[in-house]
PDB file of C-alpha atoms in Angstrom:
ATOM      1  CA  MET A   1      43.383 133.237 181.359  1.00 65.00           C
ATOM      2  CA  THR A   2      46.755 135.246 180.948  1.00 76.00           C
ATOM      3  CA  ARG A   3      47.926 138.452 179.981  1.00 73.00           C
ATOM      4  CA  ILE A   4      49.922 139.630 177.074  1.00 69.00           C
ATOM      5  CA  ASP A   5      51.383 143.158 177.167  1.00 73.00           C
ATOM      6  CA  GLY A   6      49.108 143.935 179.998  1.00 71.00           C
ATOM      7  CA  GLN A   7      45.887 142.923 177.853  1.00 75.00           C
ATOM      8  CA  ARG A   8      43.836 139.871 178.901  1.00 78.00           C
ATOM      9  CA  ALA A   9      44.402 137.050 176.621  1.00 77.00           C
ATOM     10  CA  ALA A  10      42.909 133.435 175.971  1.00 77.00           C
ATOM     11  CA  THR A  11      45.030 131.004 174.048  1.00 78.00           C
ATOM     12  CA  ILE A  12      43.203 128.291 172.272  1.00 79.00           C
ATOM     13  CA  THR A  13      45.009 125.378 170.738  1.00 79.00           C
ATOM     14  CA  ALA A  14      44.065 122.258 168.363  1.00 78.00           C
ATOM     15  CA  ARG A  15      45.857 119.894 166.381  1.00 77.00           C
ATOM     16  CA  PRO A  16      44.560 119.431 162.721  1.00 74.00           C
ATOM     17  CA  THR A  17      43.719 116.119 161.384  1.00 73.00           C
ATOM     18  CA  GLY A  18      45.135 116.468 157.904  1.00 64.00           C
ATOM     19  CA  ASP A  19      48.333 117.744 156.626  1.00 61.00           C
ATOM     20  CA  ASN A  20      46.927 120.649 154.725  1.00 64.00           C
ATOM     21  CA  THR A  21      47.739 123.379 157.110  1.00 67.00           C
ATOM     22  CA  GLY A  22      46.679 126.147 154.446  1.00 65.00           C
ATOM     23  CA  ALA A  23      43.465 125.020 154.151  1.00 68.00           C
ATOM     24  CA  VAL A  24      42.831 124.667 157.834  1.00 73.00           C
ATOM     25  CA  SER A  25      44.037 128.112 158.274  1.00 72.00           C
ATOM     26  CA  ALA A  26      41.760 129.676 155.502  1.00 72.00           C
ATOM     27  CA  ASP A  27      38.931 127.813 157.255  1.00 75.00           C
ATOM     28  CA  LEU A  28      39.660 129.188 160.778  1.00 76.00           C
ATOM     29  CA  THR A  29      40.047 132.910 159.174  1.00 73.00           C
ATOM     30  CA  SER A  30      36.528 132.656 157.723  1.00 76.00           C
ATOM     31  CA  LYS A  31      35.075 131.517 160.817  1.00 75.00           C
ATOM     32  CA  LEU A  32      36.897 134.147 162.892  1.00 73.00           C
ATOM     33  CA  ASP A  33      35.747 136.760 160.608  1.00 73.00           C
ATOM     34  CA  ALA A  34      32.157 135.529 160.902  1.00 74.00           C
ATOM     35  CA  LEU A  35      32.264 135.903 164.837  1.00 74.00           C
ATOM     36  CA  LYS A  36      30.895 139.082 166.400  1.00 74.00           C
ATOM     37  CA  LEU A  37      33.502 139.743 168.853  1.00 71.00           C
ATOM     38  CA  PRO A  38      32.715 142.319 171.584  1.00 73.00           C
ATOM     39  CA  ALA A  39      34.287 145.881 171.414  1.00 75.00           C
ATOM     40  CA  GLY A  40      37.957 145.933 171.934  1.00 70.00           C
ATOM     41  CA  ALA A  41      38.406 142.175 171.560  1.00 76.00           C
ATOM     42  CA  THR A  42      40.667 140.704 168.844  1.00 75.00           C
ATOM     43  CA  ALA A  43      41.338 137.293 167.294  1.00 75.00           C
ATOM     44  CA  GLU A  44      44.394 136.146 165.401  1.00 76.00           C
ATOM     45  CA  ILE A  45      45.710 132.829 164.211  1.00 74.00           C
ATOM     46  CA  GLY A  46      49.173 131.749 165.440  1.00 73.00           C
ATOM     47  CA  GLY A  47      51.357 128.645 165.968  1.00 71.00           C
ATOM     48  CA  VAL A  48      52.040 126.636 162.911  1.00 69.00           C
ATOM     49  CA  SER A  49      49.782 128.699 160.629  1.00 68.00           C
ATOM     50  CA  SER A  50      51.647 131.987 161.625  1.00 70.00           C
ATOM     51  CA  ASP A  51      55.083 130.201 161.102  1.00 70.00           C
ATOM     52  CA  GLN A  52      53.940 129.035 157.616  1.00 71.00           C
ATOM     53  CA  ASP A  53      52.907 132.432 156.492  1.00 74.00           C
ATOM     54  CA  ASP A  54      56.279 133.763 157.767  1.00 77.00           C
ATOM     55  CA  ALA A  55      57.868 131.068 155.768  1.00 77.00           C
ATOM     56  CA  PHE A  56      55.981 131.831 152.590  1.00 75.00           C
ATOM     57  CA  LYS A  57      56.971 135.601 152.744  1.00 83.00           C
ATOM     58  CA  ASN A  58      60.744 134.474 153.289  1.00 84.00           C
ATOM     59  CA  LEU A  59      60.674 132.057 150.581  1.00 82.00           C
ATOM     60  CA  ALA A  60      59.063 134.674 148.112  1.00 84.00           C
ATOM     61  CA  LEU A  61      61.887 137.091 148.839  1.00 88.00           C
ATOM     62  CA  ALA A  62      64.215 134.253 148.440  1.00 86.00           C
ATOM     63  CA  MET A  63      62.825 133.462 144.997  1.00 85.00           C
ATOM     64  CA  LEU A  64      62.954 137.064 143.900  1.00 88.00           C
ATOM     65  CA  ALA A  65      66.456 137.329 144.955  1.00 89.00           C
ATOM     66  CA  ALA A  66      67.275 134.076 142.961  1.00 86.00           C
ATOM     67  CA  ILE A  67      65.937 135.276 139.802  1.00 87.00           C
ATOM     68  CA  ALA A  68      67.854 138.536 140.205  1.00 89.00           C
ATOM     69  CA  ILE A  69      71.083 136.593 140.612  1.00 89.00           C
ATOM     70  CA  VAL A  70      70.459 134.290 137.686  1.00 86.00           C
ATOM     71  CA  PHE A  71      69.756 137.373 135.686  1.00 88.00           C
ATOM     72  CA  MET A  72      72.964 139.022 136.495  1.00 89.00           C
ATOM     73  CA  LEU A  73      74.814 135.895 135.807  1.00 86.00           C
ATOM     74  CA  LEU A  74      73.139 135.546 132.364  1.00 85.00           C
ATOM     75  CA  VAL A  75      73.924 139.026 131.573  1.00 88.00           C
ATOM     76  CA  ALA A  76      77.692 138.568 132.439  1.00 85.00           C
ATOM     77  CA  THR A  77      77.549 135.321 130.407  1.00 82.00           C
ATOM     78  CA  PHE A  78      75.878 136.574 127.489  1.00 82.00           C
ATOM     79  CA  ARG A  79      76.857 140.102 127.349  1.00 83.00           C
ATOM     80  CA  SER A  80      73.413 141.027 126.548  1.00 82.00           C
ATOM     81  CA  LEU A  81      70.155 142.250 128.111  1.00 85.00           C
ATOM     82  CA  VAL A  82      67.524 140.914 125.928  1.00 85.00           C
ATOM     83  CA  GLN A  83      68.683 137.126 125.713  1.00 85.00           C
ATOM     84  CA  PRO A  84      68.629 136.637 129.474  1.00 86.00           C
ATOM     85  CA  LEU A  85      64.997 138.207 129.533  1.00 86.00           C
ATOM     86  CA  ILE A  86      64.179 135.441 126.849  1.00 85.00           C
ATOM     87  CA  LEU A  87      65.553 132.943 128.984  1.00 83.00           C
ATOM     88  CA  LEU A  88      63.702 133.995 132.029  1.00 84.00           C
ATOM     89  CA  VAL A  89      60.462 133.737 130.415  1.00 82.00           C
ATOM     90  CA  SER A  90      60.639 129.861 131.165  1.00 79.00           C
ATOM     91  CA  ILE A  91      60.309 130.795 134.831  1.00 83.00           C
ATOM     92  CA  PRO A  92      56.548 131.894 134.783  1.00 83.00           C
ATOM     93  CA  PHE A  93      55.454 128.919 132.466  1.00 80.00           C
ATOM     94  CA  ALA A  94      57.394 126.447 134.815  1.00 83.00           C
ATOM     95  CA  ALA A  95      55.320 127.877 137.736  1.00 84.00           C
ATOM     96  CA  THR A  96      52.244 127.507 135.911  1.00 86.00           C
ATOM     97  CA  GLY A  97      52.908 123.715 135.266  1.00 86.00           C
ATOM     98  CA  ALA A  98      53.841 123.261 138.892  1.00 87.00           C
ATOM     99  CA  ILE A  99      50.677 124.935 140.052  1.00 87.00           C
ATOM    100  CA  GLY A 100      48.643 123.044 137.487  1.00 87.00           C
ATOM    101  CA  LEU A 101      50.198 119.613 138.656  1.00 87.00           C
ATOM    102  CA  LEU A 102      49.419 120.397 142.384  1.00 86.00           C
ATOM    103  CA  VAL A 103      45.791 121.247 141.519  1.00 86.00           C
ATOM    104  CA  ALA A 104      45.267 118.078 139.485  1.00 87.00           C
ATOM    105  CA  THR A 105      46.847 115.721 141.977  1.00 84.00           C
ATOM    106  CA  GLY A 106      45.184 117.597 145.039  1.00 82.00           C
ATOM    107  CA  THR A 107      48.456 118.462 146.733  1.00 79.00           C
ATOM    108  CA  PRO A 108      48.496 121.361 149.098  1.00 76.00           C
ATOM    109  CA  MET A 109      50.515 124.229 148.503  1.00 78.00           C
ATOM    110  CA  GLY A 110      52.782 124.348 151.385  1.00 78.00           C
ATOM    111  CA  VAL A 111      56.332 125.130 152.367  1.00 79.00           C
ATOM    112  CA  PRO A 112      57.867 122.083 150.625  1.00 81.00           C
ATOM    113  CA  ALA A 113      55.961 123.184 147.543  1.00 83.00           C
ATOM    114  CA  MET A 114      57.415 126.673 147.733  1.00 84.00           C
ATOM    115  CA  ILE A 115      61.072 124.877 148.181  1.00 85.00           C
ATOM    116  CA  GLY A 116      60.176 123.114 144.991  1.00 85.00           C
ATOM    117  CA  MET A 117      59.551 126.339 143.031  1.00 86.00           C
ATOM    118  CA  LEU A 118      62.691 127.886 144.291  1.00 85.00           C
ATOM    119  CA  MET A 119      64.745 124.904 143.056  1.00 84.00           C
ATOM    120  CA  LEU A 120      62.805 125.464 139.522  1.00 85.00           C
ATOM    121  CA  ILE A 121      64.404 128.831 139.029  1.00 83.00           C
ATOM    122  CA  GLY A 122      67.825 127.044 138.595  1.00 81.00           C
ATOM    123  CA  ILE A 123      66.701 123.844 136.851  1.00 82.00           C
ATOM    124  CA  VAL A 124      64.363 125.182 134.113  1.00 82.00           C
ATOM    125  CA  VAL A 125      67.029 127.806 132.828  1.00 83.00           C
ATOM    126  CA  THR A 126      69.764 125.231 132.389  1.00 83.00           C
ATOM    127  CA  ASN A 127      68.486 123.748 129.263  1.00 81.00           C
ATOM    128  CA  ALA A 128      67.544 127.111 127.929  1.00 83.00           C
ATOM    129  CA  ILE A 129      71.109 128.327 128.520  1.00 86.00           C
ATOM    130  CA  VAL A 130      72.404 125.355 126.627  1.00 85.00           C
ATOM    131  CA  LEU A 131      70.206 126.054 123.872  1.00 87.00           C
ATOM    132  CA  ILE A 132      70.849 129.576 123.209  1.00 87.00           C
ATOM    133  CA  ASP A 133      74.558 128.985 123.752  1.00 87.00           C
ATOM    134  CA  LEU A 134      74.781 126.823 120.877  1.00 89.00           C
ATOM    135  CA  ILE A 135      72.597 128.862 118.779  1.00 89.00           C
ATOM    136  CA  ASN A 136      75.102 131.944 119.473  1.00 88.00           C
ATOM    137  CA  GLN A 137      77.955 129.759 118.548  1.00 89.00           C
ATOM    138  CA  TYR A 138      76.311 129.058 115.181  1.00 90.00           C
ATOM    139  CA  ARG A 139      75.624 132.642 114.712  1.00 87.00           C
ATOM    140  CA  GLY A 140      79.529 133.164 115.232  1.00 86.00           C
ATOM    141  CA  GLN A 141      80.401 130.656 112.533  1.00 89.00           C
ATOM    142  CA  GLY A 142      78.307 132.749 109.905  1.00 86.00           C
ATOM    143  CA  TYR A 143      74.941 130.886 110.199  1.00 86.00           C
ATOM    144  CA  GLY A 144      71.814 133.020 109.659  1.00 87.00           C
ATOM    145  CA  VAL A 145      69.454 133.460 112.386  1.00 86.00           C
ATOM    146  CA  VAL A 146      66.952 130.898 111.344  1.00 88.00           C
ATOM    147  CA  GLU A 147      69.482 128.377 110.283  1.00 90.00           C
ATOM    148  CA  ALA A 148      71.306 128.685 113.751  1.00 89.00           C
ATOM    149  CA  VAL A 149      67.990 128.300 115.510  1.00 90.00           C
ATOM    150  CA  VAL A 150      67.139 125.258 113.393  1.00 90.00           C
ATOM    151  CA  GLU A 151      70.409 123.636 113.843  1.00 89.00           C
ATOM    152  CA  GLY A 152      70.585 124.574 117.633  1.00 88.00           C
ATOM    153  CA  GLY A 153      67.477 122.895 118.094  1.00 87.00           C
ATOM    154  CA  ARG A 154      68.186 119.818 116.221  1.00 88.00           C
ATOM    155  CA  HIS A 155      71.392 119.104 117.963  1.00 89.00           C
ATOM    156  CA  ARG A 156      69.933 119.843 121.468  1.00 87.00           C
ATOM    157  CA  LEU A 157      66.510 118.236 121.281  1.00 88.00           C
ATOM    158  CA  ARG A 158      67.869 114.825 122.549  1.00 89.00           C
ATOM    159  CA  PRO A 159      69.940 116.211 125.557  1.00 88.00           C
ATOM    160  CA  ILE A 160      67.262 118.485 126.644  1.00 87.00           C
ATOM    161  CA  LEU A 161      64.624 115.833 126.619  1.00 89.00           C
ATOM    162  CA  MET A 162      66.688 113.045 128.190  1.00 90.00           C
ATOM    163  CA  THR A 163      67.785 115.445 131.076  1.00 87.00           C
ATOM    164  CA  ALA A 164      63.956 116.422 131.646  1.00 87.00           C
ATOM    165  CA  LEU A 165      62.782 112.648 131.503  1.00 90.00           C
ATOM    166  CA  ALA A 166      65.606 111.361 133.791  1.00 91.00           C
ATOM    167  CA  THR A 167      64.846 114.229 136.451  1.00 88.00           C
ATOM    168  CA  ILE A 168      61.267 113.459 136.138  1.00 89.00           C
ATOM    169  CA  PHE A 169      61.599 109.750 136.556  1.00 90.00           C
ATOM    170  CA  ALA A 170      63.822 109.910 139.331  1.00 89.00           C
ATOM    171  CA  LEU A 171      61.260 111.953 141.336  1.00 87.00           C
ATOM    172  CA  LEU A 172      58.374 109.855 140.476  1.00 87.00           C
ATOM    173  CA  PRO A 173      58.568 107.665 143.628  1.00 85.00           C
ATOM    174  CA  MET A 174      58.720 110.869 145.627  1.00 83.00           C
ATOM    175  CA  ALA A 175      55.758 111.998 143.972  1.00 83.00           C
ATOM    176  CA  LEU A 176      54.001 108.876 144.298  1.00 82.00           C
ATOM    177  CA  GLY A 177      54.291 109.172 148.206  1.00 75.00           C
ATOM    178  CA  VAL A 178      56.342 105.724 148.397  1.00 73.00           C
ATOM    179  CA  THR A 179      58.964 107.432 150.605  1.00 62.00           C
ATOM    180  CA  GLY A 180      57.544 106.647 153.767  1.00 59.00           C
ATOM    181  CA  GLU A 181      56.882 108.960 156.682  1.00 55.00           C
ATOM    182  CA  GLY A 182      58.643 111.801 155.227  1.00 55.00           C
ATOM    183  CA  GLY A 183      56.026 111.992 152.150  1.00 58.00           C
ATOM    184  CA  PHE A 184      54.377 114.912 153.462  1.00 61.00           C
ATOM    185  CA  ILE A 185      57.455 116.842 152.772  1.00 70.00           C
ATOM    186  CA  ALA A 186      59.024 115.044 149.876  1.00 79.00           C
ATOM    187  CA  GLN A 187      55.829 114.592 147.724  1.00 83.00           C
ATOM    188  CA  PRO A 188      54.649 118.167 147.227  1.00 85.00           C
ATOM    189  CA  LEU A 189      58.355 119.085 146.307  1.00 86.00           C
ATOM    190  CA  ALA A 190      58.437 116.481 143.669  1.00 87.00           C
ATOM    191  CA  VAL A 191      55.127 117.258 142.190  1.00 89.00           C
ATOM    192  CA  VAL A 192      56.082 120.930 141.877  1.00 90.00           C
ATOM    193  CA  VAL A 193      59.489 119.963 140.076  1.00 89.00           C
ATOM    194  CA  ILE A 194      57.857 117.561 137.937  1.00 90.00           C
ATOM    195  CA  GLY A 195      54.987 119.761 136.577  1.00 90.00           C
ATOM    196  CA  GLY A 196      57.686 122.763 136.177  1.00 89.00           C
ATOM    197  CA  LEU A 197      59.850 120.513 134.109  1.00 89.00           C
ATOM    198  CA  ILE A 198      56.995 119.377 131.711  1.00 88.00           C
ATOM    199  CA  THR A 199      55.917 122.910 131.006  1.00 87.00           C
ATOM    200  CA  SER A 200      59.493 124.235 130.980  1.00 85.00           C
ATOM    201  CA  THR A 201      60.921 121.714 128.553  1.00 86.00           C
ATOM    202  CA  ALA A 202      58.077 122.287 125.995  1.00 83.00           C
ATOM    203  CA  LEU A 203      58.615 126.065 126.311  1.00 81.00           C
ATOM    204  CA  THR A 204      62.459 125.550 125.878  1.00 80.00           C
ATOM    205  CA  LEU A 205      62.149 123.664 122.762  1.00 84.00           C
ATOM    206  CA  LEU A 206      59.253 125.873 121.240  1.00 86.00           C
ATOM    207  CA  LEU A 207      58.817 129.338 122.700  1.00 85.00           C
ATOM    208  CA  VAL A 208      62.610 130.098 123.536  1.00 85.00           C
ATOM    209  CA  PRO A 209      63.760 129.642 119.996  1.00 87.00           C
ATOM    210  CA  THR A 210      60.793 131.355 118.521  1.00 88.00           C
ATOM    211  CA  LEU A 211      61.564 134.564 120.751  1.00 88.00           C
ATOM    212  CA  TYR A 212      65.272 134.463 120.069  1.00 86.00           C
ATOM    213  CA  ALA A 213      64.615 134.396 116.348  1.00 88.00           C
ATOM    214  CA  VAL A 214      61.975 137.224 116.388  1.00 89.00           C
ATOM    215  CA  VAL A 215      64.361 139.578 118.604  1.00 87.00           C
ATOM    216  CA  GLU A 216      67.459 138.729 116.507  1.00 86.00           C
ATOM    217  CA  LEU A 217      65.749 139.318 113.048  1.00 87.00           C
ATOM    218  CA  ARG A 218      64.471 142.756 114.224  1.00 87.00           C
ATOM    219  CA  LYS A 219      67.807 143.570 115.509  1.00 83.00           C
ATOM    220  CA  GLU A 220      69.374 142.643 112.088  1.00 81.00           C
ATOM    221  CA  ARG A 221      66.573 144.711 110.076  1.00 83.00           C
ATOM    222  CA  ARG A 222      67.470 147.698 112.306  1.00 82.00           C
ATOM    223  CA  THR A 223      71.025 147.235 111.830  1.00 78.00           C
ATOM    224  CA  LYS A 224      70.627 147.321 108.099  1.00 78.00           C
ATOM    225  CA  LYS A 225      68.436 150.262 108.085  1.00 79.00           C
ATOM    226  CA  LYS A 226      71.201 152.035 109.969  1.00 77.00           C
ATOM    227  CA  ALA A 227      73.597 151.042 107.804  1.00 74.00           C
ATOM    228  CA  ALA A 228      71.604 152.080 104.682  1.00 73.00           C
ATOM    229  CA  LYS A 229      71.162 155.553 105.973  1.00 73.00           C
ATOM    230  CA  ARG A 230      74.734 156.264 106.702  1.00 73.00           C
ATOM    231  CA  GLU A 231      75.639 155.132 103.246  1.00 66.00           C
ATOM    232  CA  PRO A 232      76.309 158.288 101.043  1.00 63.00           C
ATOM    233  CA  LYS A 233      74.089 158.595  98.047  1.00 59.00           C
ATOM    234  CA  PRO A 234      75.757 158.565  94.717  1.00 59.00           C
ATOM    235  CA  GLU A 235      76.183 162.028  93.068  1.00 56.00           C
ATOM    236  CA  VAL A 236      74.315 162.538  89.742  1.00 55.00           C
ATOM    237  CA  LEU A 237      76.505 163.969  87.010  1.00 55.00           C
ATOM    238  CA  GLU A 238      74.573 166.632  84.818  1.00 58.00           C
ATOM    239  CA  PRO A 239      75.827 166.407  81.081  1.00 61.00           C
ATOM    240  CA  ALA A 240      77.823 169.324  80.177  1.00 58.00           C
ATOM    241  CA  GLY A 241      76.663 171.861  77.750  1.00 56.00           C
ATOM    242  CA  VAL A 242      77.382 172.221  74.133  1.00 48.00           C
TER     243      VAL A 242
END
């Protein structure tokens, strides 16, 4: 029995038998909530569980900062606000694939998995940047929107697939847990990156060009309407009287 800030306190320590610290913390929280503590008594979870919660918060802030930095760089590169937003659409879909593969493989969502999510922000946007940049080059050469999207997708299909497959196969040993004692750190990270790459690659090849075409076609229509309004209407000359 000790005292913390003048209040009597008791510390109970235990070591979990598994690697899923989040599940252990959730189980402890539910059991603590079910306890009927006397008036004035409180209970809280500390140790590794508390450190993990703090790490989650810090990594979440880091992910938001990374998205903001990537967005600013894309705006400076493409000199547009709409195209960077189209590229950033791949991030939520990558997160969906990562979480889905974590659930499918039964891998716990811990700090290594969050680090993998942070890595995905930069990885999944790369292929989309290469594709949109080539499409913009074709637009600059005089291609129409649909033609530029088709040509850009045709020329970037093989490089994007090869890059994604190379990364996925390189991470397979880590995802399968053949890295030895460090597998509890490497495996969740690899699973997250693989799942995110699978969904983001499909998104890059299908949804991103579609959104680009929709946005640019609407922009062209608006430009044509404005140009039509600005053009002076021809004057109709009445025949002179006899």
